[in-house]
Amino acid sequence: MLTVEQALEAILSRIPRLGTERVDIPGALGRVLAEPIVARREIPPWPNSSMDGYAVRAEDTRRGAALAVVGRVEAGAVPARGVGPGEAMRIFTGAPLPPGADAVVPQEDVESGDGRIALRGPAEPSAYVRQRGEDVQAGARVLEPGTVLTAAEIGLLATLGHGQVPVHRRPRVAILSTGNELADLGTEPEPGQIPNTNTYSLMAQVLEAGGDAVNLGVARDRLDAIEDRVRAARGADALVSSAGVSVGELDLVREALARAGAELHLWQVAMRPGKPITFGSLGPRPVWGLPGNPVSAMVTFELFVRPALLKMGGRRRLTRPSIRARAMETVPNPGSRRGYLRVRLEATAQGLGARLTGEQGSAILRSMVSADGLAVVPPDTVIPMGAELEIILLRDLP
Ligand code: AMP
Ligand code: MG
């Protein structure tokens, strides 16, 4: 059986990066930059004042010096003249420094009246002056491809005059649920039926991974029905199905994928929850058959689908961050497969602590609700209370 690392490597080696498109800046939040950004302007474009006060020549500012106020410059204007020896100019935050001046004295530090100012002390050259290009030099490479655009990058792009930016396309991911027992949202489950969970948790996980989800609905456990839906996934960049990948007579997803033309690369990974998971290629499209239990489907998505969608979408970092936390209770993993146990994190006096979110069965969806992370526990191991756990972070730290 493959290890999680072997399976992920086999998957990622077959994942293409998607093409690019241009998007408007206000809608670029969370998108992934596809090309480097080289500054086409200097920021700031000219020296300017960081205070309301007086633009002066620093050499004229001996203690007690009096200077003649020869003009005024506001933000948005240009100075009508320069500042000569013995002179000062009234200036406001963001206004260009007049020629000749090399410092600003804040208005709190002068006595003013009668067209003159008296200084209380000397000013250093460059005091309260924002120099030309001190933030960004023209020609500097300021953003790298693969950067996820946050508010700060968007501000920088706007300042550099980019109304649009080239970003990677978001992967369109078709989601298919399979099973005779499934009643979809909007219908009341009849005797023997259970509600369809996976379509909706997986669609949400696709969105979290920066993709667009397409709902292919529920296919019954019949080869032709599943094959039909798999073919419908040709309009998407990837397909994620759940259930029907185990060894029962009604586990038909692998065969249906093959009949629809997919080449299957792997099946079964040494982990819990999970184990039966299949991955293949339908032409250029990656396809996954995840296990049916809701927790298994979510956890295998985290480990094997999310990194692939991030790669398709142009991201550089493909894995979630891992942290270490102290076990606040005994964490057992009996059995021969590596465990991915749902934990809630707590800030404690001795640093971060982790507690299981409750019963860990792969059908116990509540164990996923409010899980901050997945504790990675080796096979046949009991982590004693107080020992360190390795945790894959699923959410922001508490
Ligand atoms: P299977 O792999 O088809 O044997 O499914 C494993 C378990 O997951 C069974 O108990 C199924 O009823 C359940 N299951 C399969 N698909 C879904 C789904 N979409 N939503 C909720 N439970 C599911
Ligand atoms: Mg089934």
GROMACS .gro file of C-alpha atoms and ligand atoms in nm:
model
  422
    1MET     CA    1   0.000   0.000   0.000
    2LEU     CA    2   0.127   0.350  -0.081
    3THR     CA    3   0.228   0.596   0.187
    4VAL     CA    4   0.055   0.934   0.191
    5GLU     CA    5   0.376   1.094   0.061
    6GLN     CA    6   0.410   0.847  -0.228
    7ALA     CA    7   0.048   0.896  -0.326
    8LEU     CA    8   0.075   1.274  -0.316
    9GLU     CA    9   0.391   1.268  -0.526
   10ALA     CA   10   0.225   1.041  -0.782
   11ILE     CA   11  -0.069   1.282  -0.799
   12LEU     CA   12   0.123   1.609  -0.813
   13SER     CA   13   0.357   1.483  -1.086
   14ARG     CA   14   0.051   1.453  -1.311
   15ILE     CA   15  -0.110   1.787  -1.231
   16PRO     CA   16  -0.087   2.058  -1.499
   17ARG     CA   17  -0.085   2.429  -1.415
   18LEU     CA   18  -0.384   2.604  -1.571
   19GLY     CA   19  -0.360   2.897  -1.808
   20THR     CA   20  -0.399   3.262  -1.715
   21GLU     CA   21  -0.652   3.540  -1.749
   22ARG     CA   22  -0.664   3.910  -1.665
   23VAL     CA   23  -0.887   4.033  -1.385
   24ASP     CA   24  -0.981   4.378  -1.259
   25ILE     CA   25  -0.803   4.486  -0.943
   26PRO     CA   26  -1.110   4.520  -0.719
   27GLY     CA   27  -1.193   4.153  -0.788
   28ALA     CA   28  -0.837   4.018  -0.765
   29LEU     CA   29  -0.842   3.939  -0.393
   30GLY     CA   30  -0.730   3.580  -0.332
   31ARG     CA   31  -0.626   3.526  -0.693
   32VAL     CA   32  -0.277   3.399  -0.779
   33LEU     CA   33  -0.046   3.626  -0.973
   34ALA     CA   34   0.073   3.469  -1.300
   35GLU     CA   35   0.356   3.707  -1.395
   36PRO     CA   36   0.614   3.912  -1.206
   37ILE     CA   37   0.521   4.275  -1.144
   38VAL     CA   38   0.794   4.528  -1.218
   39ALA     CA   39   0.737   4.879  -1.081
   40ARG     CA   40   0.670   5.124  -1.362
   41ARG     CA   41   0.669   5.420  -1.123
   42GLU     CA   42   0.858   5.547  -0.825
   43ILE     CA   43   0.674   5.563  -0.495
   44PRO     CA   44   0.668   5.834  -0.380
   45PRO     CA   45   0.720   6.009  -0.714
   46TRP     CA   46   0.884   6.319  -0.553
   47PRO     CA   47   1.007   6.419  -0.206
   48ASN     CA   48   0.712   6.524   0.009
   49SER     CA   49   0.625   6.621   0.362
   50SER     CA   50   0.508   6.371   0.624
   51MET     CA   51   0.381   6.651   0.855
   52ASP     CA   52   0.189   6.976   0.851
   53GLY     CA   53   0.456   7.242   0.915
   54TYR     CA   54   0.722   7.443   0.733
   55ALA     CA   55   0.964   7.338   0.460
   56VAL     CA   56   1.310   7.473   0.543
   57ARG     CA   57   1.680   7.444   0.465
   58ALA     CA   58   1.819   7.238   0.755
   59GLU     CA   59   2.134   7.450   0.766
   60ASP     CA   60   1.918   7.759   0.850
   61THR     CA   61   1.758   7.603   1.159
   62ARG     CA   62   1.991   7.699   1.443
   63ARG     CA   63   1.816   7.727   1.777
   64GLY     CA   64   1.604   8.039   1.788
   65ALA     CA   65   1.645   8.114   1.419
   66ALA     CA   66   1.369   8.319   1.257
   67LEU     CA   67   1.272   8.250   0.896
   68ALA     CA   68   1.053   8.442   0.652
   69VAL     CA   69   0.749   8.247   0.531
   70VAL     CA   70   0.753   8.294   0.153
   71GLY     CA   71   0.459   8.085   0.036
   72ARG     CA   72   0.237   7.786   0.092
   73VAL     CA   73   0.200   7.445  -0.068
   74GLU     CA   74  -0.085   7.202  -0.009
   75ALA     CA   75  -0.118   6.834  -0.103
   76GLY     CA   76  -0.223   6.816  -0.468
   77ALA     CA   77  -0.047   7.143  -0.561
   78VAL     CA   78   0.305   7.222  -0.681
   79PRO     CA   79   0.520   7.487  -0.507
   80ALA     CA   80   0.513   7.820  -0.692
   81ARG     CA   81   0.875   7.894  -0.600
   82GLY     CA   82   1.170   7.755  -0.410
   83VAL     CA   83   1.306   7.818  -0.060
   84GLY     CA   84   1.622   8.031  -0.034
   85PRO     CA   85   1.854   8.111   0.259
   86GLY     CA   86   1.657   8.248   0.560
   87GLU     CA   87   1.327   8.137   0.408
   88ALA     CA   88   1.058   7.882   0.492
   89MET     CA   89   0.737   7.768   0.315
   90ARG     CA   90   0.412   7.659   0.481
   91ILE     CA   91   0.360   7.295   0.382
   92PHE     CA   92   0.099   7.023   0.443
   93THR     CA   93   0.125   6.642   0.469
   94GLY     CA   94   0.171   6.490   0.124
   95ALA     CA   95   0.265   6.818  -0.049
   96PRO     CA   96   0.581   6.825  -0.267
   97LEU     CA   97   0.890   6.970  -0.101
   98PRO     CA   98   0.982   7.303  -0.269
   99PRO     CA   99   1.322   7.321  -0.445
  100GLY     CA  100   1.596   7.432  -0.203
  101ALA     CA  101   1.423   7.290   0.108
  102ASP     CA  102   1.557   6.965   0.254
  103ALA     CA  103   1.364   6.932   0.583
  104VAL     CA  104   1.024   6.999   0.739
  105VAL     CA  105   0.969   7.150   1.084
  106PRO     CA  106   0.633   7.038   1.233
  107GLN     CA  107   0.401   7.331   1.309
  108GLU     CA  108   0.401   7.232   1.680
  109ASP     CA  109   0.773   7.317   1.693
  110VAL     CA  110   0.755   7.681   1.581
  111GLU     CA  111   0.617   8.016   1.700
  112SER     CA  112   0.452   8.182   1.404
  113GLY     CA  113   0.326   8.535   1.339
  114ASP     CA  114   0.378   8.832   1.118
  115GLY     CA  115   0.490   8.630   0.815
  116ARG     CA  116   0.777   8.481   1.012
  117ILE     CA  117   0.845   8.169   1.217
  118ALA     CA  118   1.079   8.129   1.515
  119LEU     CA  119   1.224   7.779   1.557
  120ARG     CA  120   1.268   7.611   1.896
  121GLY     CA  121   1.556   7.394   1.779
  122PRO     CA  122   1.753   7.274   1.479
  123ALA     CA  123   1.610   7.037   1.217
  124GLU     CA  124   1.813   6.747   1.076
  125PRO     CA  125   1.842   6.724   0.698
  126SER     CA  126   1.559   6.499   0.566
  127ALA     CA  127   1.353   6.539   0.885
  128TYR     CA  128   0.985   6.467   0.807
  129VAL     CA  129   1.064   6.425   0.438
  130ARG     CA  130   0.955   6.116   0.248
  131GLN     CA  131   1.220   6.075  -0.018
  132ARG     CA  132   1.148   6.005  -0.382
  133GLY     CA  133   1.144   5.626  -0.443
  134GLU     CA  134   1.193   5.538  -0.075
  135ASP     CA  135   0.903   5.289  -0.090
  136VAL     CA  136   0.945   5.150  -0.442
  137GLN     CA  137   1.216   5.218  -0.701
  138ALA     CA  138   1.110   5.224  -1.067
  139GLY     CA  139   1.217   4.899  -1.236
  140ALA     CA  140   1.221   4.699  -0.910
  141ARG     CA  141   1.056   4.354  -0.917
  142VAL     CA  142   0.797   4.396  -0.644
  143LEU     CA  143   0.574   4.084  -0.674
  144GLU     CA  144   0.662   3.731  -0.781
  145PRO     CA  145   0.442   3.493  -0.982
  146GLY     CA  146   0.256   3.254  -0.751
  147THR     CA  147   0.182   3.530  -0.498
  148VAL     CA  148  -0.168   3.512  -0.352
  149LEU     CA  149  -0.308   3.862  -0.374
  150THR     CA  150  -0.412   4.002  -0.036
  151ALA     CA  151  -0.524   4.354   0.050
  152ALA     CA  152  -0.165   4.480   0.072
  153GLU     CA  153  -0.065   4.349  -0.274
  154ILE     CA  154  -0.383   4.497  -0.420
  155GLY     CA  155  -0.295   4.836  -0.271
  156LEU     CA  156   0.056   4.812  -0.416
  157LEU     CA  157  -0.077   4.718  -0.761
  158ALA     CA  158  -0.319   5.012  -0.756
  159THR     CA  159  -0.040   5.249  -0.653
  160LEU     CA  160   0.167   5.123  -0.946
  161GLY     CA  161  -0.121   5.194  -1.184
  162HIS     CA  162  -0.237   4.840  -1.261
  163GLY     CA  163  -0.614   4.835  -1.319
  164GLN     CA  164  -0.591   4.468  -1.417
  165VAL     CA  165  -0.348   4.188  -1.340
  166PRO     CA  166  -0.266   3.853  -1.499
  167VAL     CA  167  -0.372   3.568  -1.269
  168HIS     CA  168  -0.403   3.191  -1.299
  169ARG     CA  169  -0.740   3.054  -1.394
  170ARG     CA  170  -0.933   2.902  -1.103
  171PRO     CA  171  -0.977   2.528  -1.149
  172ARG     CA  172  -1.336   2.427  -1.230
  173VAL     CA  173  -1.396   2.110  -1.035
  174ALA     CA  174  -1.690   1.877  -1.100
  175ILE     CA  175  -1.824   1.705  -0.787
  176LEU     CA  176  -2.007   1.374  -0.814
  177SER     CA  177  -2.166   1.171  -0.535
  178THR     CA  178  -2.246   0.805  -0.591
  179GLY     CA  179  -2.472   0.571  -0.399
  180ASN     CA  180  -2.817   0.411  -0.412
  181GLU     CA  181  -2.882   0.529  -0.059
  182LEU     CA  182  -2.839   0.903  -0.115
  183ALA     CA  183  -3.125   1.152  -0.093
  184ASP     CA  184  -3.011   1.490  -0.219
  185LEU     CA  185  -3.082   1.824  -0.054
  186GLY     CA  186  -3.441   1.926  -0.107
  187THR     CA  187  -3.581   1.572  -0.077
  188GLU     CA  188  -3.675   1.406   0.248
  189PRO     CA  189  -3.479   1.080   0.294
  190GLU     CA  190  -3.707   0.776   0.260
  191PRO     CA  191  -3.662   0.456   0.461
  192GLY     CA  192  -3.315   0.323   0.387
  193GLN     CA  193  -3.189   0.654   0.250
  194ILE     CA  194  -2.936   0.896   0.404
  195PRO     CA  195  -2.884   1.262   0.319
  196ASN     CA  196  -2.612   1.350   0.067
  197THR     CA  197  -2.338   1.519   0.268
  198ASN     CA  198  -2.030   1.487   0.051
  199THR     CA  199  -2.142   1.691  -0.248
  200TYR     CA  200  -2.172   1.995  -0.029
  201SER     CA  201  -1.868   1.954   0.196
  202LEU     CA  202  -1.652   1.882  -0.110
  203MET     CA  203  -1.791   2.178  -0.307
  204ALA     CA  204  -1.705   2.400  -0.011
  205GLN     CA  205  -1.354   2.253   0.007
  206VAL     CA  206  -1.308   2.328  -0.363
  207LEU     CA  207  -1.400   2.692  -0.299
  208GLU     CA  208  -1.161   2.704  -0.001
  209ALA     CA  209  -0.885   2.580  -0.231
  210GLY     CA  210  -0.950   2.866  -0.475
  211GLY     CA  211  -1.152   2.662  -0.728
  212ASP     CA  212  -1.504   2.680  -0.872
  213ALA     CA  213  -1.727   2.382  -0.798
  214VAL     CA  214  -1.973   2.229  -1.047
  215ASN     CA  215  -2.236   2.000  -0.895
  216LEU     CA  216  -2.287   1.681  -1.102
  217GLY     CA  217  -2.547   1.555  -0.855
  218VAL     CA  218  -2.590   1.194  -0.742
  219ALA     CA  219  -2.532   0.886  -0.958
  220ARG     CA  220  -2.686   0.555  -0.856
  221ASP     CA  221  -2.460   0.251  -0.813
  222ARG     CA  222  -2.483   0.146  -1.179
  223LEU     CA  223  -2.191   0.143  -1.420
  224ASP     CA  224  -2.377   0.327  -1.697
  225ALA     CA  225  -2.510   0.593  -1.458
  226ILE     CA  226  -2.166   0.669  -1.313
  227GLU     CA  227  -1.993   0.652  -1.653
  228ASP     CA  228  -2.246   0.898  -1.789
  229ARG     CA  229  -2.168   1.154  -1.518
  230VAL     CA  230  -1.795   1.101  -1.552
  231ARG     CA  231  -1.824   1.194  -1.921
  232ALA     CA  232  -2.014   1.508  -1.819
  233ALA     CA  233  -1.702   1.611  -1.624
  234ARG     CA  234  -1.524   1.675  -1.953
  235GLY     CA  235  -1.645   2.035  -1.932
  236ALA     CA  236  -1.445   2.084  -1.610
  237ASP     CA  237  -1.073   2.090  -1.524
  238ALA     CA  238  -1.099   1.808  -1.270
  239LEU     CA  239  -1.345   1.557  -1.125
  240VAL     CA  240  -1.387   1.456  -0.762
  241SER     CA  241  -1.631   1.174  -0.690
  242SER     CA  242  -1.702   1.008  -0.357
  243ALA     CA  243  -1.800   0.658  -0.245
  244GLY     CA  244  -1.803   0.334  -0.439
  245VAL     CA  245  -1.422   0.290  -0.446
  246SER     CA  246  -1.393   0.005  -0.200
  247VAL     CA  247  -1.412  -0.368  -0.274
  248GLY     CA  248  -1.788  -0.435  -0.253
  249GLU     CA  249  -2.000  -0.551  -0.546
  250LEU     CA  250  -2.154  -0.207  -0.568
  251ASP     CA  251  -1.821  -0.025  -0.564
  252LEU     CA  252  -1.820   0.058  -0.934
  253VAL     CA  253  -1.646   0.396  -0.954
  254ARG     CA  254  -1.307   0.261  -1.064
  255GLU     CA  255  -1.456   0.054  -1.341
  256ALA     CA  256  -1.685   0.337  -1.451
  257LEU     CA  257  -1.388   0.576  -1.463
  258ALA     CA  258  -1.196   0.328  -1.677
  259ARG     CA  259  -1.493   0.279  -1.910
  260ALA     CA  260  -1.523   0.654  -1.954
  261GLY     CA  261  -1.161   0.653  -2.072
  262ALA     CA  262  -0.969   0.735  -1.755
  263GLU     CA  263  -0.627   0.588  -1.686
  264LEU     CA  264  -0.605   0.496  -1.315
  265HIS     CA  265  -0.273   0.552  -1.140
  266LEU     CA  266  -0.328   0.449  -0.781
  267TRP     CA  267  -0.566   0.294  -0.534
  268GLN     CA  268  -0.539   0.258  -0.157
  269VAL     CA  269  -0.319   0.461   0.073
  270ALA     CA  270  -0.200   0.361   0.422
  271MET     CA  271  -0.398   0.613   0.626
  272ARG     CA  272  -0.700   0.640   0.847
  273PRO     CA  273  -0.956   0.772   0.781
  274GLY     CA  274  -0.933   0.692   0.413
  275LYS     CA  275  -0.746   0.406   0.249
  276PRO     CA  276  -0.960   0.341  -0.058
  277ILE     CA  277  -0.884   0.638  -0.276
  278THR     CA  278  -0.828   0.629  -0.646
  279PHE     CA  279  -0.663   0.881  -0.874
  280GLY     CA  280  -0.643   0.886  -1.250
  281SER     CA  281  -0.632   1.098  -1.565
  282LEU     CA  282  -0.927   1.154  -1.792
  283GLY     CA  283  -0.737   1.303  -2.085
  284PRO     CA  284  -0.564   1.608  -1.933
  285ARG     CA  285  -0.808   1.612  -1.638
  286PRO     CA  286  -0.716   1.469  -1.299
  287VAL     CA  287  -0.993   1.256  -1.148
  288TRP     CA  288  -1.028   1.137  -0.791
  289GLY     CA  289  -1.249   0.871  -0.642
  290LEU     CA  290  -1.261   0.951  -0.270
  291PRO     CA  291  -1.407   0.723  -0.003
  292GLY     CA  292  -1.773   0.768   0.086
  293ASN     CA  293  -1.769   0.823   0.459
  294PRO     CA  294  -1.802   1.199   0.507
  295VAL     CA  295  -1.490   1.239   0.725
  296SER     CA  296  -1.283   1.016   0.496
  297ALA     CA  297  -1.395   1.218   0.195
  298MET     CA  298  -1.301   1.548   0.361
  299VAL     CA  299  -0.966   1.429   0.497
  300THR     CA  300  -0.857   1.266   0.170
  301PHE     CA  301  -0.961   1.584  -0.011
  302GLU     CA  302  -0.736   1.783   0.224
  303LEU     CA  303  -0.438   1.554   0.166
  304PHE     CA  304  -0.468   1.466  -0.203
  305VAL     CA  305  -0.703   1.705  -0.384
  306ARG     CA  306  -0.636   2.041  -0.223
  307PRO     CA  307  -0.261   2.046  -0.301
  308ALA     CA  308  -0.338   1.951  -0.661
  309LEU     CA  309  -0.596   2.229  -0.700
  310LEU     CA  310  -0.349   2.478  -0.553
  311LYS     CA  311  -0.090   2.362  -0.808
  312MET     CA  312  -0.340   2.393  -1.096
  313GLY     CA  313  -0.418   2.743  -0.972
  314GLY     CA  314  -0.051   2.850  -0.983
  315ARG     CA  315   0.026   2.849  -0.609
  316ARG     CA  316   0.383   2.788  -0.497
  317ARG     CA  317   0.312   2.653  -0.150
  318LEU     CA  318   0.088   2.347  -0.183
  319THR     CA  319   0.062   2.216   0.172
  320ARG     CA  320  -0.106   2.351   0.481
  321PRO     CA  321   0.126   2.470   0.756
  322SER     CA  322   0.211   2.218   1.029
  323ILE     CA  323   0.261   2.310   1.393
  324ARG     CA  324   0.342   2.125   1.716
  325ALA     CA  325   0.112   2.119   2.016
  326ARG     CA  326   0.094   1.933   2.346
  327ALA     CA  327  -0.158   1.649   2.374
  328MET     CA  328  -0.409   1.750   2.645
  329GLU     CA  329  -0.535   1.392   2.660
  330THR     CA  330  -0.411   1.047   2.552
  331VAL     CA  331  -0.428   1.020   2.171
  332PRO     CA  332  -0.436   0.656   2.057
  333ASN     CA  333  -0.394   0.528   1.703
  334PRO     CA  334  -0.437   0.151   1.714
  335GLY     CA  335  -0.400  -0.028   1.380
  336SER     CA  336  -0.149  -0.043   1.101
  337ARG     CA  337  -0.230   0.282   0.919
  338ARG     CA  338  -0.116   0.637   0.993
  339GLY     CA  339  -0.390   0.831   1.168
  340TYR     CA  340  -0.518   1.180   1.086
  341LEU     CA  341  -0.714   1.269   1.397
  342ARG     CA  342  -0.931   1.574   1.432
  343VAL     CA  343  -0.815   1.808   1.709
  344ARG     CA  344  -0.918   2.139   1.856
  345LEU     CA  345  -0.637   2.372   1.964
  346GLU     CA  346  -0.628   2.573   2.283
  347ALA     CA  347  -0.386   2.841   2.397
  348THR     CA  348  -0.257   2.729   2.739
  349ALA     CA  349   0.003   2.863   2.982
  350GLN     CA  350   0.248   2.600   2.847
  351GLY     CA  351   0.183   2.689   2.481
  352LEU     CA  352  -0.063   2.538   2.236
  353GLY     CA  353  -0.256   2.233   2.352
  354ALA     CA  354  -0.458   1.989   2.140
  355ARG     CA  355  -0.764   1.785   2.231
  356LEU     CA  356  -0.952   1.535   2.014
  357THR     CA  357  -1.282   1.674   1.886
  358GLY     CA  358  -1.464   1.365   2.013
  359GLU     CA  359  -1.536   1.024   1.863
  360GLN     CA  360  -1.309   0.979   1.561
  361GLY     CA  361  -1.512   0.736   1.346
  362SER     CA  362  -1.497   0.817   0.975
  363ALA     CA  363  -1.874   0.860   0.966
  364ILE     CA  364  -1.875   1.101   1.263
  365LEU     CA  365  -1.897   1.430   1.077
  366ARG     CA  366  -1.908   1.620   1.403
  367SER     CA  367  -1.544   1.525   1.458
  368MET     CA  368  -1.463   1.753   1.161
  369VAL     CA  369  -1.681   2.038   1.284
  370SER     CA  370  -1.469   2.276   1.490
  371ALA     CA  371  -1.149   2.079   1.415
  372ASP     CA  372  -0.864   2.330   1.398
  373GLY     CA  373  -0.629   2.067   1.261
  374LEU     CA  374  -0.541   1.706   1.190
  375ALA     CA  375  -0.298   1.538   1.432
  376VAL     CA  376  -0.069   1.307   1.239
  377VAL     CA  377  -0.014   0.993   1.449
  378PRO     CA  378   0.208   0.700   1.339
  379PRO     CA  379   0.054   0.349   1.322
  380ASP     CA  380   0.024   0.137   1.640
  381THR     CA  381   0.104   0.436   1.860
  382VAL     CA  382  -0.043   0.589   2.171
  383ILE     CA  383   0.060   0.950   2.225
  384PRO     CA  384   0.056   1.005   2.602
  385MET     CA  385  -0.096   1.314   2.757
  386GLY     CA  386   0.160   1.595   2.765
  387ALA     CA  387   0.363   1.466   2.467
  388GLU     CA  388   0.404   1.663   2.145
  389LEU     CA  389   0.174   1.614   1.847
  390GLU     CA  390   0.236   1.717   1.487
  391ILE     CA  391  -0.070   1.899   1.360
  392ILE     CA  392  -0.172   2.004   1.010
  393LEU     CA  393  -0.349   2.336   1.057
  394LEU     CA  394  -0.689   2.358   0.889
  395ARG     CA  395  -0.787   2.698   1.028
  396ASP     CA  396  -0.630   3.009   1.177
  397LEU     CA  397  -0.480   2.955   1.521
  398PRO     CA  398  -0.719   3.025   1.810
  399AMP     P1  399  -1.916   0.336   0.009
  399AMP     O1  400  -1.773   0.369  -0.010
  399AMP     O2  401  -1.998   0.358  -0.113
  399AMP     O3  402  -1.934   0.202   0.069
  399AMP     O4  403  -1.968   0.440   0.118
  399AMP     C1  404  -1.917   0.440   0.248
  399AMP     C2  405  -2.013   0.505   0.344
  399AMP     O5  406  -2.027   0.641   0.311
  399AMP     C3  407  -2.153   0.447   0.339
  399AMP     O6  408  -2.203   0.439   0.472
  399AMP     C4  409  -2.229   0.548   0.258
  399AMP     O7  410  -2.367   0.550   0.288
  399AMP     C5  411  -2.163   0.677   0.298
  399AMP     N1  412  -2.174   0.778   0.194
  399AMP     C6  413  -2.143   0.761   0.065
  399AMP     N2  414  -2.164   0.873  -0.006
  399AMP     C7  415  -2.211   0.965   0.080
  399AMP     C8  416  -2.253   1.099   0.068
  399AMP     N3  417  -2.249   1.163  -0.050
  399AMP     N4  418  -2.295   1.163   0.178
  399AMP     C9  419  -2.299   1.100   0.297
  399AMP     N5  420  -2.259   0.973   0.315
  399AMP    C10  421  -2.216   0.904   0.208
  400MG      MG  422  -2.170   0.287  -0.182
   0.00000   0.00000   0.00000
